[in-house]
Amino acid sequence: MARASEGLGRAPSMTDVAAAAGVSHQTVSRVLNGSELVRAETRARVLAAIAELGYRRNNAARLLVTNRSHRIGMISAHLVLHGPSMIAVSVQDAGHKAGYDVSLVAVEDFSSQSLREAVDRLLDEAVEAIVVAVAHRQALEQVSSLEVPVPMIVVQGVSDGQPMAVGIEQEVGARLAVEHLLDLGHRHVAHVTGPLEWVEAGQRRAGWQHAHEDRHVLPGPELAGDWSPKSGYEAGLRIAEDPDVTAVFAANDGMAMGLMYALHEKGRDVPGEISVVGFDNVPEAPYVWPALTTVNQEFSLLGRRAVELTLQALAGDADPSTQLIRPALVVRDSTAAPRPIVRER
């Protein structure tokens, strides 16, 4: 019996299968990926069209027989920010070097529906695993509750001991920043936080607090930020009016730069009167005035570790160990020992 594909004059495509079965291209993709979201009668119709056209034998043999697409999915958010964008780039670069294509889906709202839709989009592309780079507490809770038929690896908002996760030790990085300032002789270091619904903002805040606890001194004032330079600038205007603050740890470099601008505007010398440390080591950090002391996150290593963990999971390792990367402090010109207090007689 001649196959229907013989009249096409070419190898059948997924579009041909969809047309023959009377379904969408996405439905054919779901059937090929083994999704349970397709009704039994629809699945049977698609499989019949695949058999009739010979699509399975030609185009889909590799995926159907080996279940290997050599494609990793990635869900990310807030790609306008330095950290999330660099994580996405690092995972994509590492994936390509390992011979995998990486499909990126960006989400902005963190409803269970939006995350489920993001996962479904990636499953439609027959990804073998999904890397999640979303640092909101609520989103991470939703991710952990999803039932997904492929390994899922978390690379942002990671805690020690968390399974299937790779991350950078945020609290350690914050401790390095604050301990540097305390070692210089500052006391009661102020902190401009990131938005505390972000896991990493909370971890950096904890590092600031614990560094003071270790030295048996009280921390300085805490001011709320939202990662933006504007929020750092607004915090800087308040800090400039506080004569007791001699050092500030900002939870990211953008806020640190906004903070320094406000201090300069108010005539407060950095680092002569107030030292400033940031977090991230953005490319601009060495080129502001003064050059910014900050905590460096090695995003390229994070990407490599994430892909390595993914490959371990795909190889059948049921419980790959958590991979946490220690950040490093980069000391530049925005920090110095506090000036001696000169009191008028």
GROMACS .gro file of C-alpha atoms in nm:
model
  345
    1MET     CA    1   0.000   0.000   0.000
    2ALA     CA    2   0.149   0.335  -0.101
    3ARG     CA    3   0.194   0.593   0.171
    4ALA     CA    4   0.016   0.929   0.145
    5SER     CA    5   0.355   1.097   0.160
    6GLU     CA    6   0.447   0.967  -0.184
    7GLY     CA    7   0.220   1.230  -0.336
    8LEU     CA    8   0.404   1.510  -0.156
    9GLY     CA    9   0.726   1.472  -0.350
   10ARG     CA   10   0.923   1.541  -0.030
   11ALA     CA   11   0.962   1.422   0.327
   12PRO     CA   12   0.645   1.496   0.530
   13SER     CA   13   0.655   1.776   0.784
   14MET     CA   14   0.481   1.829   1.114
   15THR     CA   15   0.250   2.071   0.933
   16ASP     CA   16   0.150   1.792   0.696
   17VAL     CA   17   0.069   1.568   0.992
   18ALA     CA   18  -0.138   1.846   1.153
   19ALA     CA   19  -0.335   1.900   0.831
   20ALA     CA   20  -0.396   1.527   0.782
   21ALA     CA   21  -0.515   1.485   1.142
   22GLY     CA   22  -0.718   1.806   1.146
   23VAL     CA   23  -0.535   1.946   1.446
   24SER     CA   24  -0.289   2.227   1.521
   25HIS     CA   25   0.087   2.213   1.485
   26GLN     CA   26   0.108   2.248   1.868
   27THR     CA   27  -0.110   1.942   1.919
   28VAL     CA   28   0.117   1.730   1.699
   29SER     CA   29   0.414   1.856   1.902
   30ARG     CA   30   0.240   1.757   2.226
   31VAL     CA   31   0.175   1.409   2.094
   32LEU     CA   32   0.538   1.369   1.990
   33ASN     CA   33   0.649   1.487   2.333
   34GLY     CA   34   0.419   1.248   2.517
   35SER     CA   35   0.212   1.524   2.678
   36GLU     CA   36  -0.089   1.410   2.879
   37LEU     CA   37  -0.281   1.722   2.777
   38VAL     CA   38  -0.403   1.562   2.450
   39ARG     CA   39  -0.731   1.369   2.449
   40ALA     CA   40  -0.706   1.000   2.364
   41GLU     CA   41  -0.910   1.025   2.042
   42THR     CA   42  -0.703   1.321   1.923
   43ARG     CA   43  -0.378   1.138   2.002
   44ALA     CA   44  -0.501   0.836   1.805
   45ARG     CA   45  -0.585   1.055   1.506
   46VAL     CA   46  -0.240   1.219   1.512
   47LEU     CA   47  -0.060   0.885   1.543
   48ALA     CA   48  -0.264   0.750   1.252
   49ALA     CA   49  -0.161   1.049   1.038
   50ILE     CA   50   0.204   1.000   1.141
   51ALA     CA   51   0.189   0.637   1.036
   52GLU     CA   52   0.006   0.715   0.712
   53LEU     CA   53   0.248   0.990   0.608
   54GLY     CA   54   0.560   0.808   0.725
   55TYR     CA   55   0.655   1.104   0.937
   56ARG     CA   56   0.770   0.885   1.223
   57ARG     CA   57   1.005   0.686   1.007
   58ASN     CA   58   1.158   0.997   0.849
   59ASN     CA   59   1.157   1.323   1.043
   60ALA     CA   60   1.068   1.219   1.398
   61ALA     CA   61   1.255   0.890   1.425
   62ARG     CA   62   1.529   1.032   1.642
   63LEU     CA   63   1.290   1.192   1.889
   64LEU     CA   64   1.037   0.908   1.899
   65VAL     CA   65   1.290   0.625   1.923
   66THR     CA   66   1.560   0.784   2.141
   67ASN     CA   67   1.354   1.058   2.309
   68ARG     CA   68   1.650   1.292   2.256
   69SER     CA   69   1.603   1.635   2.106
   70HIS     CA   70   1.931   1.784   2.236
   71ARG     CA   71   1.732   2.087   2.345
   72ILE     CA   72   1.716   2.242   2.693
   73GLY     CA   73   1.439   2.478   2.792
   74MET     CA   74   1.488   2.781   3.014
   75ILE     CA   75   1.236   2.996   3.202
   76SER     CA   76   1.361   3.336   3.312
   77ALA     CA   77   1.230   3.672   3.432
   78HIS     CA   78   1.340   4.036   3.458
   79LEU     CA   79   1.592   4.009   3.175
   80VAL     CA   80   1.645   4.387   3.182
   81LEU     CA   81   1.838   4.339   3.507
   82HIS     CA   82   2.206   4.245   3.497
   83GLY     CA   83   2.191   3.927   3.706
   84PRO     CA   84   1.899   3.754   3.531
   85SER     CA   85   2.025   3.851   3.185
   86MET     CA   86   2.375   3.719   3.257
   87ILE     CA   87   2.236   3.395   3.397
   88ALA     CA   88   2.035   3.344   3.078
   89VAL     CA   89   2.338   3.417   2.860
   90SER     CA   90   2.563   3.187   3.063
   91VAL     CA   91   2.322   2.892   3.045
   92GLN     CA   92   2.274   2.941   2.671
   93ASP     CA   93   2.649   2.959   2.608
   94ALA     CA   94   2.720   2.651   2.820
   95GLY     CA   95   2.435   2.461   2.658
   96HIS     CA   96   2.561   2.535   2.309
   97LYS     CA   97   2.912   2.425   2.402
   98ALA     CA   98   2.768   2.097   2.530
   99GLY     CA   99   2.586   2.043   2.201
  100TYR     CA  100   2.240   2.153   2.315
  101ASP     CA  101   2.011   2.420   2.178
  102VAL     CA  102   1.853   2.633   2.451
  103SER     CA  103   1.498   2.764   2.417
  104LEU     CA  104   1.429   3.065   2.640
  105VAL     CA  105   1.083   3.166   2.762
  106ALA     CA  106   1.057   3.493   2.956
  107VAL     CA  107   0.778   3.544   3.212
  108GLU     CA  108   0.684   3.863   3.392
  109ASP     CA  109   0.386   3.770   3.606
  110PHE     CA  110   0.419   3.470   3.834
  111SER     CA  111   0.079   3.309   3.837
  112SER     CA  112   0.060   2.932   3.832
  113GLN     CA  113  -0.107   2.965   3.492
  114SER     CA  114   0.176   3.170   3.338
  115LEU     CA  115   0.439   2.927   3.465
  116ARG     CA  116   0.238   2.629   3.345
  117GLU     CA  117   0.205   2.793   3.003
  118ALA     CA  118   0.581   2.856   2.993
  119VAL     CA  119   0.649   2.491   3.075
  120ASP     CA  120   0.400   2.376   2.812
  121ARG     CA  121   0.564   2.594   2.547
  122LEU     CA  122   0.897   2.431   2.621
  123LEU     CA  123   0.752   2.080   2.630
  124ASP     CA  124   0.599   2.152   2.289
  125GLU     CA  125   0.956   2.196   2.167
  126ALA     CA  126   1.047   1.852   2.305
  127VAL     CA  127   1.301   1.987   2.552
  128GLU     CA  128   1.485   1.723   2.754
  129ALA     CA  129   1.513   1.938   3.069
  130ILE     CA  130   1.409   2.281   3.196
  131VAL     CA  131   1.631   2.533   3.374
  132VAL     CA  132   1.442   2.783   3.591
  133ALA     CA  133   1.594   3.124   3.670
  134VAL     CA  134   1.320   3.300   3.868
  135ALA     CA  135   1.408   3.443   4.209
  136HIS     CA  136   1.069   3.543   4.350
  137ARG     CA  137   0.965   3.340   4.653
  138GLN     CA  138   0.610   3.289   4.529
  139ALA     CA  139   0.726   3.185   4.183
  140LEU     CA  140   0.975   2.934   4.321
  141GLU     CA  141   0.702   2.782   4.537
  142GLN     CA  142   0.482   2.749   4.229
  143VAL     CA  143   0.765   2.594   4.029
  144SER     CA  144   0.826   2.333   4.297
  145SER     CA  145   0.461   2.228   4.280
  146LEU     CA  146   0.459   2.171   3.902
  147GLU     CA  147   0.451   1.816   3.776
  148VAL     CA  148   0.686   1.804   3.479
  149PRO     CA  149   0.792   1.490   3.287
  150VAL     CA  150   1.151   1.616   3.242
  151PRO     CA  151   1.423   1.718   3.492
  152MET     CA  152   1.387   2.072   3.627
  153ILE     CA  153   1.695   2.257   3.754
  154VAL     CA  154   1.679   2.584   3.954
  155VAL     CA  155   1.963   2.838   3.916
  156GLN     CA  156   1.838   3.146   4.100
  157GLY     CA  157   1.715   3.194   4.454
  158VAL     CA  158   1.896   2.874   4.555
  159SER     CA  159   1.954   2.767   4.915
  160ASP     CA  160   2.213   2.525   5.052
  161GLY     CA  161   2.089   2.167   5.034
  162GLN     CA  162   1.820   2.242   4.778
  163PRO     CA  163   1.790   1.947   4.535
  164MET     CA  164   1.840   1.988   4.161
  165ALA     CA  165   1.981   2.338   4.201
  166VAL     CA  166   2.286   2.546   4.113
  167GLY     CA  167   2.346   2.889   4.259
  168ILE     CA  168   2.578   3.154   4.392
  169GLU     CA  169   2.619   3.190   4.769
  170GLN     CA  170   2.443   3.522   4.811
  171GLU     CA  171   2.473   3.542   5.188
  172VAL     CA  172   2.846   3.469   5.167
  173GLY     CA  173   2.887   3.750   4.914
  174ALA     CA  174   2.707   3.995   5.141
  175ARG     CA  175   2.921   3.889   5.436
  176LEU     CA  176   3.236   3.954   5.231
  177ALA     CA  177   3.112   4.305   5.151
  178VAL     CA  178   3.020   4.396   5.507
  179GLU     CA  179   3.324   4.230   5.667
  180HIS     CA  180   3.545   4.436   5.434
  181LEU     CA  181   3.384   4.754   5.566
  182LEU     CA  182   3.404   4.641   5.928
  183ASP     CA  183   3.769   4.546   5.881
  184LEU     CA  184   3.837   4.899   5.757
  185GLY     CA  185   3.706   5.028   6.090
  186HIS     CA  186   3.347   5.118   6.003
  187ARG     CA  187   3.069   5.036   6.248
  188HIS     CA  188   2.697   5.008   6.200
  189VAL     CA  189   2.709   4.964   5.821
  190ALA     CA  190   2.387   5.077   5.653
  191HIS     CA  191   2.213   4.858   5.395
  192VAL     CA  192   2.000   4.935   5.091
  193THR     CA  193   1.801   4.618   5.029
  194GLY     CA  194   1.665   4.473   4.711
  195PRO     CA  195   1.292   4.391   4.700
  196LEU     CA  196   1.255   4.133   4.975
  197GLU     CA  197   1.009   3.918   4.780
  198TRP     CA  198   1.323   3.815   4.589
  199VAL     CA  199   1.499   3.526   4.762
  200GLU     CA  200   1.842   3.667   4.680
  201ALA     CA  201   1.759   4.008   4.829
  202GLY     CA  202   1.669   3.832   5.153
  203GLN     CA  203   1.988   3.628   5.145
  204ARG     CA  204   2.202   3.941   5.098
  205ARG     CA  205   2.017   4.115   5.381
  206ALA     CA  206   2.083   3.812   5.604
  207GLY     CA  207   2.454   3.832   5.521
  208TRP     CA  208   2.459   4.199   5.624
  209GLN     CA  209   2.289   4.117   5.953
  210HIS     CA  210   2.501   3.811   6.033
  211ALA     CA  211   2.828   3.990   5.963
  212HIS     CA  212   2.737   4.241   6.236
  213GLU     CA  213   2.624   3.967   6.472
  214ASP     CA  214   2.959   3.792   6.431
  215ARG     CA  215   3.137   4.111   6.542
  216HIS     CA  216   2.886   4.175   6.823
  217VAL     CA  217   2.789   4.515   6.685
  218LEU     CA  218   2.454   4.652   6.581
  219PRO     CA  219   2.391   4.704   6.208
  220GLY     CA  220   2.330   5.050   6.071
  221PRO     CA  221   2.002   5.173   5.924
  222GLU     CA  222   1.815   4.964   5.666
  223LEU     CA  223   1.659   5.132   5.361
  224ALA     CA  224   1.432   4.963   5.107
  225GLY     CA  225   1.528   4.955   4.741
  226ASP     CA  226   1.394   4.789   4.428
  227TRP     CA  227   1.720   4.715   4.236
  228SER     CA  228   1.692   5.042   4.041
  229PRO     CA  229   1.950   5.325   4.049
  230LYS     CA  230   1.659   5.559   4.131
  231SER     CA  231   1.585   5.374   4.454
  232GLY     CA  232   1.955   5.388   4.541
  233TYR     CA  233   1.956   5.761   4.472
  234GLU     CA  234   1.656   5.813   4.700
  235ALA     CA  235   1.823   5.610   4.973
  236GLY     CA  236   2.139   5.815   4.925
  237LEU     CA  237   1.953   6.141   4.986
  238ARG     CA  238   1.843   6.008   5.324
  239ILE     CA  239   2.185   5.868   5.411
  240ALA     CA  240   2.351   6.198   5.322
  241GLU     CA  241   2.158   6.361   5.609
  242ASP     CA  242   2.270   6.102   5.864
  243PRO     CA  243   2.609   6.201   6.015
  244ASP     CA  244   2.648   5.863   6.186
  245VAL     CA  245   2.661   5.660   5.863
  246THR     CA  246   3.017   5.607   5.739
  247ALA     CA  247   2.959   5.303   5.516
  248VAL     CA  248   2.681   5.149   5.307
  249PHE     CA  249   2.631   4.806   5.151
  250ALA     CA  250   2.390   4.824   4.858
  251ALA     CA  251   2.231   4.498   4.741
  252ASN     CA  252   2.325   4.560   4.377
  253ASP     CA  253   2.552   4.785   4.175
  254GLY     CA  254   2.271   4.986   4.017
  255MET     CA  255   2.151   5.102   4.358
  256ALA     CA  256   2.511   5.162   4.470
  257MET     CA  257   2.570   5.392   4.172
  258GLY     CA  258   2.247   5.584   4.236
  259LEU     CA  259   2.349   5.611   4.600
  260MET     CA  260   2.692   5.754   4.515
  261TYR     CA  261   2.535   6.009   4.281
  262ALA     CA  262   2.308   6.133   4.560
  263LEU     CA  263   2.601   6.155   4.803
  264HIS     CA  264   2.806   6.356   4.552
  265GLU     CA  265   2.506   6.582   4.490
  266LYS     CA  266   2.479   6.649   4.864
  267GLY     CA  267   2.851   6.718   4.899
  268ARG     CA  268   2.936   6.395   5.084
  269ASP     CA  269   3.272   6.256   4.973
  270VAL     CA  270   3.302   5.890   4.868
  271PRO     CA  271   3.500   5.724   5.018
  272GLY     CA  272   3.634   6.006   5.236
  273GLU     CA  273   3.315   6.046   5.437
  274ILE     CA  274   3.110   5.743   5.331
  275SER     CA  275   3.232   5.415   5.182
  276VAL     CA  276   3.007   5.225   4.941
  277VAL     CA  277   3.003   4.858   4.835
  278GLY     CA  278   2.773   4.709   4.570
  279PHE     CA  279   2.692   4.360   4.448
  280ASP     CA  280   2.714   4.205   4.096
  281ASN     CA  281   3.028   4.361   3.945
  282VAL     CA  282   2.850   4.501   3.641
  283PRO     CA  283   3.073   4.605   3.349
  284GLU     CA  284   3.034   4.973   3.443
  285ALA     CA  285   3.160   4.923   3.801
  286PRO     CA  286   3.530   4.997   3.730
  287TYR     CA  287   3.444   5.311   3.532
  288VAL     CA  288   3.225   5.514   3.768
  289TRP     CA  289   3.392   5.769   3.996
  290PRO     CA  290   3.517   5.644   4.230
  291ALA     CA  291   3.547   5.293   4.091
  292LEU     CA  292   3.298   5.074   4.276
  293THR     CA  293   3.400   4.806   4.526
  294THR     CA  294   3.159   4.520   4.469
  295VAL     CA  295   3.092   4.147   4.490
  296ASN     CA  296   3.159   3.951   4.173
  297GLN     CA  297   2.927   3.669   4.067
  298GLU     CA  298   3.088   3.430   3.821
  299PHE     CA  299   2.793   3.381   3.589
  300SER     CA  300   2.987   3.184   3.327
  301LEU     CA  301   3.071   2.920   3.589
  302LEU     CA  302   2.707   2.919   3.700
  303GLY     CA  303   2.599   2.838   3.344
  304ARG     CA  304   2.852   2.557   3.313
  305ARG     CA  305   2.748   2.406   3.646
  306ALA     CA  306   2.381   2.429   3.552
  307VAL     CA  307   2.436   2.243   3.226
  308GLU     CA  308   2.659   1.986   3.399
  309LEU     CA  309   2.383   1.921   3.653
  310THR     CA  310   2.129   1.895   3.373
  311LEU     CA  311   2.340   1.634   3.194
  312GLN     CA  312   2.382   1.439   3.519
  313ALA     CA  313   2.004   1.431   3.561
  314LEU     CA  314   1.955   1.321   3.200
  315ALA     CA  315   2.213   1.047   3.253
  316GLY     CA  316   1.997   0.901   3.529
  317ASP     CA  317   2.148   1.049   3.844
  318ALA     CA  318   1.837   1.070   4.061
  319ASP     CA  319   1.989   1.303   4.318
  320PRO     CA  320   2.267   1.524   4.178
  321SER     CA  321   2.434   1.730   4.450
  322THR     CA  322   2.354   2.098   4.490
  323GLN     CA  323   2.619   2.322   4.334
  324LEU     CA  324   2.684   2.650   4.518
  325ILE     CA  325   2.948   2.888   4.388
  326ARG     CA  326   3.140   3.119   4.621
  327PRO     CA  327   3.151   3.482   4.502
  328ALA     CA  328   3.453   3.710   4.543
  329LEU     CA  329   3.495   4.067   4.665
  330VAL     CA  330   3.652   4.310   4.415
  331VAL     CA  331   3.806   4.601   4.606
  332ARG     CA  332   3.824   4.932   4.420
  333ASP     CA  333   3.822   5.299   4.515
  334SER     CA  334   3.479   5.348   4.673
  335THR     CA  335   3.587   5.210   5.013
  336ALA     CA  336   3.841   5.337   5.265
  337ALA     CA  337   3.895   5.357   5.638
  338PRO     CA  338   3.665   5.609   5.810
  339ARG     CA  339   3.806   5.948   5.887
  340PRO     CA  340   3.881   6.016   6.253
  341ILE     CA  341   3.600   6.212   6.416
  342VAL     CA  342   3.717   6.562   6.501
  343ARG     CA  343   3.511   6.717   6.777
  344GLU     CA  344   3.500   7.091   6.833
  345ARG     CA  345   3.635   7.214   7.165
   0.00000   0.00000   0.00000
